[in-house]
PDB file of C-alpha atoms in Angstrom:
ATOM      1  CA  MET A 386       9.692  15.458  44.298  1.00 52.00           C
ATOM      2  CA  GLU A 387       6.641  13.931  43.290  1.00 54.00           C
ATOM      3  CA  LYS A 388       4.963  11.339  45.755  1.00 61.00           C
ATOM      4  CA  ASN A 389       2.885   8.102  45.029  1.00 61.00           C
ATOM      5  CA  ARG A 390       4.320   8.154  41.233  1.00 76.00           C
ATOM      6  CA  ASN A 391       3.606   4.892  39.822  1.00 70.00           C
ATOM      7  CA  PRO A 392       6.416   3.008  37.689  1.00 69.00           C
ATOM      8  CA  ILE A 393       5.928   2.103  34.222  1.00 68.00           C
ATOM      9  CA  THR A 394       6.221  -1.714  34.284  1.00 67.00           C
ATOM     10  CA  ASN A 395       6.220  -4.891  31.710  1.00 72.00           C
ATOM     11  CA  ASP A 396       3.603  -7.332  32.550  1.00 78.00           C
ATOM     12  CA  CYS A 397       4.985  -9.824  30.040  1.00 79.00           C
ATOM     13  CA  SER A 398       6.122 -12.263  32.589  1.00 83.00           C
ATOM     14  CA  MET A 399       9.577 -14.205  31.171  1.00 86.00           C
ATOM     15  CA  SER A 400       9.417 -16.776  34.345  1.00 86.00           C
ATOM     16  CA  ASN A 401       9.354 -20.398  33.490  1.00 90.00           C
ATOM     17  CA  ILE A 402      10.340 -20.079  30.112  1.00 93.00           C
ATOM     18  CA  ARG A 403      11.987 -23.393  28.695  1.00 95.00           C
ATOM     19  CA  PRO A 404      14.208 -23.646  26.054  1.00 96.00           C
ATOM     20  CA  ALA A 405      12.428 -24.194  22.596  1.00 96.00           C
ATOM     21  CA  ILE A 406      13.865 -27.950  21.772  1.00 96.00           C
ATOM     22  CA  LEU A 407      12.817 -31.043  20.714  1.00 96.00           C
ATOM     23  CA  ASP A 408      12.664 -33.541  23.779  1.00 95.00           C
ATOM     24  CA  LEU A 409      15.209 -35.406  22.515  1.00 96.00           C
ATOM     25  CA  PRO A 410      18.407 -36.316  23.845  1.00 97.00           C
ATOM     26  CA  TYR A 411      21.603 -34.829  22.679  1.00 97.00           C
ATOM     27  CA  PRO A 412      24.360 -36.991  21.866  1.00 98.00           C
ATOM     28  CA  PRO A 413      27.334 -37.117  23.981  1.00 97.00           C
ATOM     29  CA  ILE A 414      29.848 -34.406  23.159  1.00 98.00           C
ATOM     30  CA  GLN A 415      32.885 -36.147  22.132  1.00 98.00           C
ATOM     31  CA  VAL A 416      35.293 -36.323  19.233  1.00 98.00           C
ATOM     32  CA  GLN A 417      37.292 -39.037  17.445  1.00 97.00           C
ATOM     33  CA  CYS A 418      40.366 -36.980  17.422  1.00 97.00           C
ATOM     34  CA  ARG A 419      41.886 -33.450  17.586  1.00 98.00           C
ATOM     35  CA  ASN A 420      41.320 -31.577  14.159  1.00 98.00           C
ATOM     36  CA  GLN A 421      41.845 -27.953  13.925  1.00 94.00           C
ATOM     37  CA  ASP A 422      40.173 -28.122  10.519  1.00 95.00           C
ATOM     38  CA  TYR A 423      36.986 -29.200  11.831  1.00 97.00           C
ATOM     39  CA  ALA A 424      37.466 -26.529  14.938  1.00 97.00           C
ATOM     40  CA  ALA A 425      37.595 -23.845  12.196  1.00 95.00           C
ATOM     41  CA  LEU A 426      34.453 -24.910  10.391  1.00 96.00           C
ATOM     42  CA  LEU A 427      32.491 -25.101  13.800  1.00 98.00           C
ATOM     43  CA  ALA A 428      33.809 -21.659  14.471  1.00 97.00           C
ATOM     44  CA  PHE A 429      31.703 -20.173  11.773  1.00 96.00           C
ATOM     45  CA  ASP A 430      28.682 -22.061  13.431  1.00 98.00           C
ATOM     46  CA  TYR A 431      29.779 -20.615  16.526  1.00 98.00           C
ATOM     47  CA  CYS A 432      30.478 -17.037  15.885  1.00 96.00           C
ATOM     48  CA  GLY A 433      30.323 -16.350  11.899  1.00 95.00           C
ATOM     49  CA  SER A 434      27.852 -14.321   9.934  1.00 95.00           C
ATOM     50  CA  VAL A 435      25.309 -17.566  10.350  1.00 96.00           C
ATOM     51  CA  SER A 436      25.879 -18.699  13.975  1.00 97.00           C
ATOM     52  CA  GLU A 437      24.506 -19.572  17.041  1.00 98.00           C
ATOM     53  CA  LEU A 438      25.968 -16.176  18.443  1.00 97.00           C
ATOM     54  CA  SER A 439      24.082 -14.008  15.887  1.00 97.00           C
ATOM     55  CA  ALA A 440      20.900 -16.130  16.507  1.00 97.00           C
ATOM     56  CA  ILE A 441      20.986 -15.465  20.115  1.00 97.00           C
ATOM     57  CA  THR A 442      21.746 -11.647  19.997  1.00 96.00           C
ATOM     58  CA  GLN A 443      19.172 -11.462  17.247  1.00 96.00           C
ATOM     59  CA  TYR A 444      16.375 -13.055  19.129  1.00 97.00           C
ATOM     60  CA  ILE A 445      17.092 -11.501  22.273  1.00 96.00           C
ATOM     61  CA  ASN A 446      16.855  -8.168  20.465  1.00 95.00           C
ATOM     62  CA  ASN A 447      13.452  -9.069  18.664  1.00 95.00           C
ATOM     63  CA  GLU A 448      12.113 -10.451  22.194  1.00 94.00           C
ATOM     64  CA  ASN A 449      13.232  -7.075  23.950  1.00 92.00           C
ATOM     65  CA  ARG A 450      11.389  -5.504  20.868  1.00 92.00           C
ATOM     66  CA  LEU A 451       8.310  -7.190  21.386  1.00 91.00           C
ATOM     67  CA  CYS A 452       7.516  -7.598  25.200  1.00 88.00           C
ATOM     68  CA  LEU A 453       5.630  -4.700  25.720  1.00 86.00           C
ATOM     69  CA  SER A 454       3.490  -5.381  22.772  1.00 89.00           C
ATOM     70  CA  ASP A 455       3.179  -8.914  22.235  1.00 89.00           C
ATOM     71  CA  CYS A 456       4.125 -11.011  25.207  1.00 88.00           C
ATOM     72  CA  ARG A 457       3.421 -14.542  23.949  1.00 91.00           C
ATOM     73  CA  LEU A 458       5.434 -13.976  20.890  1.00 94.00           C
ATOM     74  CA  ALA A 459       8.148 -12.531  22.961  1.00 93.00           C
ATOM     75  CA  ARG A 460       8.080 -15.458  25.063  1.00 94.00           C
ATOM     76  CA  THR A 461       8.351 -17.735  22.309  1.00 96.00           C
ATOM     77  CA  LEU A 462      11.435 -15.909  20.922  1.00 97.00           C
ATOM     78  CA  LEU A 463      12.966 -15.853  24.292  1.00 96.00           C
ATOM     79  CA  GLY A 464      12.549 -19.817  24.198  1.00 97.00           C
ATOM     80  CA  ILE A 465      14.285 -20.111  21.082  1.00 98.00           C
ATOM     81  CA  ALA A 466      17.140 -17.838  21.896  1.00 98.00           C
ATOM     82  CA  MET A 467      17.720 -20.117  24.820  1.00 97.00           C
ATOM     83  CA  ALA A 468      17.867 -23.301  23.144  1.00 98.00           C
ATOM     84  CA  GLU A 469      20.483 -21.251  20.418  1.00 98.00           C
ATOM     85  CA  MET A 470      22.517 -20.717  23.798  1.00 98.00           C
ATOM     86  CA  MET A 471      22.671 -24.431  24.610  1.00 98.00           C
ATOM     87  CA  HIS A 472      23.750 -24.947  20.729  1.00 98.00           C
ATOM     88  CA  LEU A 473      26.516 -22.461  21.428  1.00 98.00           C
ATOM     89  CA  GLN A 474      27.667 -24.214  24.277  1.00 98.00           C
ATOM     90  CA  LYS A 475      27.962 -27.402  22.698  1.00 98.00           C
ATOM     91  CA  LEU A 476      29.476 -26.335  19.731  1.00 98.00           C
ATOM     92  CA  GLY A 477      32.079 -24.304  22.632  1.00 98.00           C
ATOM     93  CA  GLU A 478      32.903 -27.760  23.941  1.00 98.00           C
ATOM     94  CA  LEU A 479      33.358 -29.470  20.498  1.00 98.00           C
ATOM     95  CA  ILE A 480      35.750 -26.718  19.468  1.00 98.00           C
ATOM     96  CA  GLN A 481      37.824 -27.294  22.552  1.00 98.00           C
ATOM     97  CA  LEU A 482      37.831 -30.871  22.333  1.00 98.00           C
ATOM     98  CA  LEU A 483      38.682 -30.631  18.621  1.00 98.00           C
ATOM     99  CA  GLY A 484      41.896 -28.630  19.686  1.00 97.00           C
ATOM    100  CA  GLY A 485      40.383 -25.194  18.650  1.00 95.00           C
ATOM    101  CA  GLU A 486      39.963 -22.118  20.604  1.00 93.00           C
ATOM    102  CA  VAL A 487      36.660 -20.557  21.376  1.00 94.00           C
ATOM    103  CA  SER A 488      36.844 -16.795  20.904  1.00 91.00           C
ATOM    104  CA  PHE A 489      34.353 -14.201  18.823  1.00 93.00           C
ATOM    105  CA  ALA A 490      36.640 -14.763  15.510  1.00 91.00           C
ATOM    106  CA  VAL A 491      36.562 -16.963  12.498  1.00 92.00           C
ATOM    107  CA  THR A 492      39.567 -17.723  10.284  1.00 87.00           C
ATOM    108  CA  GLN A 493      38.522 -16.883   6.880  1.00 84.00           C
ATOM    109  CA  PRO A 494      40.434 -18.819   3.876  1.00 82.00           C
ATOM    110  CA  GLY A 495      43.653 -17.264   3.325  1.00 84.00           C
ATOM    111  CA  GLY A 496      44.243 -17.338   7.481  1.00 84.00           C
ATOM    112  CA  LYS A 497      42.618 -13.817   7.903  1.00 89.00           C
ATOM    113  CA  GLN A 498      40.602 -13.395  11.113  1.00 92.00           C
ATOM    114  CA  THR A 499      37.065 -11.967  11.335  1.00 93.00           C
ATOM    115  CA  LEU A 500      35.704 -10.946  14.554  1.00 94.00           C
ATOM    116  CA  TRP A 501      31.887 -11.484  15.087  1.00 94.00           C
ATOM    117  CA  THR A 502      30.011  -8.013  14.538  1.00 91.00           C
ATOM    118  CA  PRO A 503      26.418  -7.118  15.326  1.00 92.00           C
ATOM    119  CA  GLU A 504      26.401  -6.155  11.602  1.00 92.00           C
ATOM    120  CA  TYR A 505      25.599  -9.547  11.187  1.00 94.00           C
ATOM    121  CA  LEU A 506      22.088  -9.287  12.528  1.00 92.00           C
ATOM    122  CA  VAL A 507      18.656  -8.361  10.475  1.00 90.00           C
ATOM    123  CA  LEU A 508      16.978  -5.822  12.731  1.00 89.00           C
ATOM    124  CA  SER A 509      13.418  -4.588  12.332  1.00 88.00           C
ATOM    125  CA  ARG A 510      10.807  -3.245  14.519  1.00 89.00           C
ATOM    126  CA  ASP A 511       8.005  -4.785  12.639  1.00 92.00           C
ATOM    127  CA  ALA A 512       7.146  -8.333  14.201  1.00 94.00           C
ATOM    128  CA  ARG A 513       6.091  -9.765  10.677  1.00 95.00           C
ATOM    129  CA  ARG A 514       9.930  -8.635   9.203  1.00 95.00           C
ATOM    130  CA  MET A 515      11.585 -10.188  12.290  1.00 94.00           C
ATOM    131  CA  LEU A 516      10.002 -13.396  12.165  1.00 96.00           C
ATOM    132  CA  CYS A 517      10.894 -13.454   8.228  1.00 96.00           C
ATOM    133  CA  ALA A 518      14.485 -12.993   9.025  1.00 96.00           C
ATOM    134  CA  ASP A 519      14.479 -15.233  11.862  1.00 97.00           C
ATOM    135  CA  VAL A 520      13.241 -18.033   9.476  1.00 97.00           C
ATOM    136  CA  GLU A 521      15.708 -16.971   6.864  1.00 97.00           C
ATOM    137  CA  ALA A 522      18.366 -17.286   9.636  1.00 97.00           C
ATOM    138  CA  GLU A 523      17.368 -20.802  10.681  1.00 98.00           C
ATOM    139  CA  ARG A 524      17.374 -21.903   7.150  1.00 98.00           C
ATOM    140  CA  ASP A 525      20.889 -20.679   6.552  1.00 98.00           C
ATOM    141  CA  ALA A 526      21.879 -22.171   9.569  1.00 98.00           C
ATOM    142  CA  ILE A 527      20.792 -25.658   8.706  1.00 98.00           C
ATOM    143  CA  ALA A 528      22.094 -25.381   5.270  1.00 98.00           C
ATOM    144  CA  GLN A 529      25.591 -24.397   6.670  1.00 98.00           C
ATOM    145  CA  TYR A 530      25.312 -26.950   9.523  1.00 98.00           C
ATOM    146  CA  ARG A 531      24.489 -30.034   6.222  1.00 98.00           C
ATOM    147  CA  ALA A 532      27.742 -28.334   4.372  1.00 98.00           C
ATOM    148  CA  HIS A 533      29.845 -28.688   7.400  1.00 98.00           C
ATOM    149  CA  ILE A 534      28.705 -32.332   8.095  1.00 98.00           C
ATOM    150  CA  ARG A 535      29.587 -33.086   4.519  1.00 98.00           C
ATOM    151  CA  ASN A 536      33.080 -31.837   5.188  1.00 98.00           C
ATOM    152  CA  ILE A 537      33.724 -33.464   8.560  1.00 98.00           C
ATOM    153  CA  ASN A 538      34.657 -36.885   9.073  1.00 98.00           C
ATOM    154  CA  ASP A 539      33.695 -37.306  12.630  1.00 98.00           C
ATOM    155  CA  GLU A 540      30.957 -39.215  13.144  1.00 98.00           C
ATOM    156  CA  PHE A 541      30.405 -38.055  17.130  1.00 98.00           C
ATOM    157  CA  VAL A 542      30.783 -34.071  15.615  1.00 98.00           C
ATOM    158  CA  ASN A 543      28.227 -34.811  12.963  1.00 98.00           C
ATOM    159  CA  ALA A 544      25.709 -36.621  15.124  1.00 98.00           C
ATOM    160  CA  VAL A 545      25.765 -33.054  17.407  1.00 98.00           C
ATOM    161  CA  LEU A 546      25.205 -30.946  14.191  1.00 98.00           C
ATOM    162  CA  ARG A 547      22.365 -33.126  13.207  1.00 98.00           C
ATOM    163  CA  ARG A 548      20.791 -33.071  16.715  1.00 98.00           C
ATOM    164  CA  ILE A 549      21.066 -29.342  16.486  1.00 98.00           C
ATOM    165  CA  ILE A 550      19.491 -29.332  12.712  1.00 98.00           C
ATOM    166  CA  ARG A 551      16.541 -31.064  14.219  1.00 98.00           C
ATOM    167  CA  ASP A 552      15.939 -28.065  16.727  1.00 98.00           C
ATOM    168  CA  GLU A 553      16.616 -25.419  14.039  1.00 98.00           C
ATOM    169  CA  GLU A 554      13.887 -27.377  11.883  1.00 98.00           C
ATOM    170  CA  TYR A 555      11.751 -27.036  15.224  1.00 98.00           C
ATOM    171  CA  HIS A 556      12.233 -23.403  15.375  1.00 98.00           C
ATOM    172  CA  ILE A 557      11.079 -22.504  11.749  1.00 98.00           C
ATOM    173  CA  MET A 558       7.813 -24.725  12.597  1.00 97.00           C
ATOM    174  CA  LEU A 559       7.637 -22.371  15.469  1.00 97.00           C
ATOM    175  CA  LEU A 560       8.168 -19.091  13.762  1.00 97.00           C
ATOM    176  CA  GLN A 561       6.267 -20.163  10.891  1.00 97.00           C
ATOM    177  CA  GLY A 562       3.454 -20.895  13.161  1.00 96.00           C
ATOM    178  CA  LEU A 563       3.613 -17.576  14.732  1.00 94.00           C
ATOM    179  CA  LEU A 564       3.532 -15.723  11.160  1.00 94.00           C
ATOM    180  CA  GLY A 565       0.376 -17.617  10.350  1.00 94.00           C
ATOM    181  CA  GLU A 566      -1.264 -15.661  13.698  1.00 90.00           C
ATOM    182  CA  LEU A 567      -0.111 -12.058  12.610  1.00 86.00           C
TER     183      LEU A 567
END
């Protein structure tokens, strides 16, 4: 047995990371009335192919892949992942208030349920490709939220979705800044 072996460590500290969100309050989590159709739409934002669950998983994977080589980039991605976790939590509350069930499945048109899968993720070992995929995912999320706002006639729900969009736009700005530094 070897004595005095030096352990391999990661010197990139993730302490004191804060969620990458705008310094604006979120609206109260409330709904006008129960509505299963609205809950079903929000399930796509919760755990569909373009969703907060997909975003969290992709950001954490990217952060893990980068923490040894680019600490600043990894820390920023962790902050964005934390913001996406907050969004997921708020969507889960809204789904419950609307009378839906929080799960890792969405109901497709026609009634078929589809479980969330890591196949939704775009994973790369290259930092530039990672960031480009992340920007694209944020843009897709914004487009999906805007489509859902057009289909939801509940100002309480839509206020939360509009606030989440503001964070997603902020994430794009952060990611584009990081891309410019590579």
